[in-house]
mmCIF file of C-alpha atoms in Angstrom:
data_model
loop_
_atom_site.group_PDB
_atom_site.id
_atom_site.type_symbol
_atom_site.label_atom_id
_atom_site.label_comp_id
_atom_site.label_asym_id
_atom_site.label_seq_id
_atom_site.Cartn_x
_atom_site.Cartn_y
_atom_site.Cartn_z
ATOM 1 C CA MET A 205 10.411 13.082 -12.199
ATOM 2 C CA SER A 206 9.446 10.935 -8.999
ATOM 3 C CA LEU A 207 7.013 11.648 -6.102
ATOM 4 C CA ASP A 208 8.202 13.540 -2.739
ATOM 5 C CA SER A 209 7.053 12.120 -0.271
ATOM 6 C CA PRO A 210 3.837 14.178 0.479
ATOM 7 C CA ALA A 211 2.579 13.516 -2.571
ATOM 8 C CA ARG A 212 3.535 9.866 -2.404
ATOM 9 C CA SER A 213 1.777 9.852 0.678
ATOM 10 C CA TRP A 214 -1.721 11.352 -0.849
ATOM 11 C CA LEU A 215 -1.626 9.340 -3.938
ATOM 12 C CA LEU A 216 -0.928 6.055 -2.110
ATOM 13 C CA ASP A 217 -3.831 7.141 0.647
ATOM 14 C CA ARG A 218 -5.979 7.923 -2.338
ATOM 15 C CA LEU A 219 -5.811 4.678 -4.300
ATOM 16 C CA THR A 220 -5.824 2.896 -0.680
ATOM 17 C CA GLU A 221 -9.021 4.167 -0.258
ATOM 18 C CA ARG A 222 -10.205 3.898 -3.934
ATOM 19 C CA HIS A 223 -9.579 -0.357 -3.458
ATOM 20 C CA ALA A 224 -11.519 -0.052 -0.037
ATOM 21 C CA GLU A 225 -14.427 1.339 -2.300
ATOM 22 C CA LEU A 226 -13.931 -1.495 -4.460
ATOM 23 C CA GLU A 227 -14.111 -4.410 -2.316
ATOM 24 C CA ARG A 228 -17.153 -3.332 -0.578
ATOM 25 C CA ALA A 229 -19.004 -2.759 -4.033
ATOM 26 C CA LEU A 230 -17.679 -6.406 -5.154
ATOM 27 C CA ALA A 231 -19.176 -7.356 -1.825
ATOM 28 C CA GLU A 232 -22.594 -4.867 -2.216
ATOM 29 C CA GLU A 233 -23.102 -6.828 -5.896
ATOM 30 C CA MET A 234 -21.532 -10.123 -5.073
ATOM 31 C CA GLU A 235 -24.880 -10.383 -2.063
ATOM 32 C CA ARG A 236 -27.033 -9.760 -4.659
ATOM 33 C CA PRO A 237 -29.478 -12.696 -5.434
ATOM 34 C CA ARG A 238 -28.113 -12.263 -9.276
ATOM 35 C CA PRO A 239 -24.628 -10.353 -9.422
ATOM 36 C CA ASP A 240 -24.026 -9.187 -12.676
ATOM 37 C CA GLU A 241 -21.255 -10.408 -14.151
ATOM 38 C CA ALA A 242 -20.225 -7.822 -16.288
ATOM 39 C CA THR A 243 -19.983 -4.975 -12.985
ATOM 40 C CA VAL A 244 -17.820 -7.977 -11.152
ATOM 41 C CA ARG A 245 -15.385 -7.782 -13.737
ATOM 42 C CA ARG A 246 -15.929 -4.254 -14.645
ATOM 43 C CA ILE A 247 -15.107 -3.646 -10.686
ATOM 44 C CA LYS A 248 -12.535 -6.844 -10.313
ATOM 45 C CA ARG A 249 -10.664 -5.323 -12.896
ATOM 46 C CA GLU A 250 -10.446 -1.853 -11.538
ATOM 47 C CA LYS A 251 -9.293 -3.203 -8.880
ATOM 48 C CA LEU A 252 -6.479 -5.041 -9.894
ATOM 49 C CA ALA A 253 -5.391 -1.716 -11.893
ATOM 50 C CA VAL A 254 -5.616 -0.262 -8.578
ATOM 51 C CA ARG A 255 -3.508 -2.461 -6.754
ATOM 52 C CA ASP A 256 -1.052 -2.321 -9.480
ATOM 53 C CA ARG A 257 -0.335 0.950 -9.307
ATOM 54 C CA ILE A 258 -0.273 1.169 -5.496
ATOM 55 C CA ALA A 259 2.537 -1.722 -5.890
ATOM 56 C CA ALA A 260 4.102 0.303 -8.526
ATOM 57 C CA ILE A 261 4.706 3.152 -6.806
ATOM 58 C CA GLU A 262 5.425 1.460 -3.461
ATOM 59 C CA ARG A 263 8.808 0.535 -5.196
ATOM 60 C CA GLY A 264 9.593 3.440 -6.415
ATOM 61 C CA ALA A 265 7.876 3.800 -10.262
ATOM 62 C CA VAL A 266 6.872 7.033 -11.300
ATOM 63 C CA PRO A 267 3.421 7.154 -11.693
ATOM 64 C CA PRO A 268 1.853 8.679 -14.788
ATOM 65 C CA ALA A 269 1.168 12.068 -15.582
ATOM 66 C CA TRP A 270 -2.301 11.785 -15.504
ATOM 67 C CA MET A 271 -2.071 10.599 -12.021
ATOM 68 C CA MET A 272 0.176 13.514 -10.898
ATOM 69 C CA ASP A 273 -2.355 16.092 -11.931
ATOM 70 C CA ALA A 274 -4.887 14.370 -9.753
ATOM 71 C CA GLY A 275 -5.210 16.869 -7.105
ATOM 72 C CA ALA A 276 -1.865 15.486 -4.654
ATOM 73 C CA PRO A 277 -0.189 18.278 -2.721
ATOM 74 C CA ARG A 278 3.358 19.457 -4.049
ATOM 75 C CA SER A 279 6.261 20.661 -2.694
ATOM 76 C CA GLY A 280 5.737 23.960 -1.329
ATOM 77 C CA GLN A 281 1.332 23.769 -1.818
ATOM 78 C CA ALA A 282 -0.164 23.598 1.148
ATOM 79 C CA THR A 283 -2.219 20.712 2.757
ATOM 80 C CA ALA A 284 -5.732 20.644 3.342
ATOM 81 C CA HIS A 285 -4.338 21.171 7.202
ATOM 82 C CA GLY A 286 -2.297 24.231 6.386
ATOM 83 C CA GLN A 287 1.099 22.724 6.344
ATOM 84 C CA SER A 288 3.407 23.144 3.436
ATOM 85 C CA ALA A 289 4.215 20.104 1.590
#
């Protein structure tokens, strides 16, 4: 099973947004007088995992099934803008 273009685009958008959220969270934590090392490690680990997922999708790898059930529009489904995916 491969991702069709709208689902692929949607998933890449969500992952890119999550990566940016993690970048902001990491910057906030690092600005603290005493950043929590466990929190920094957790954020960095998740950020790396998101980056790896993005890279895999961009090179055409099929994401795990749980990613497909994350609400991505599938062919024939209407998107938030009322267009059919």
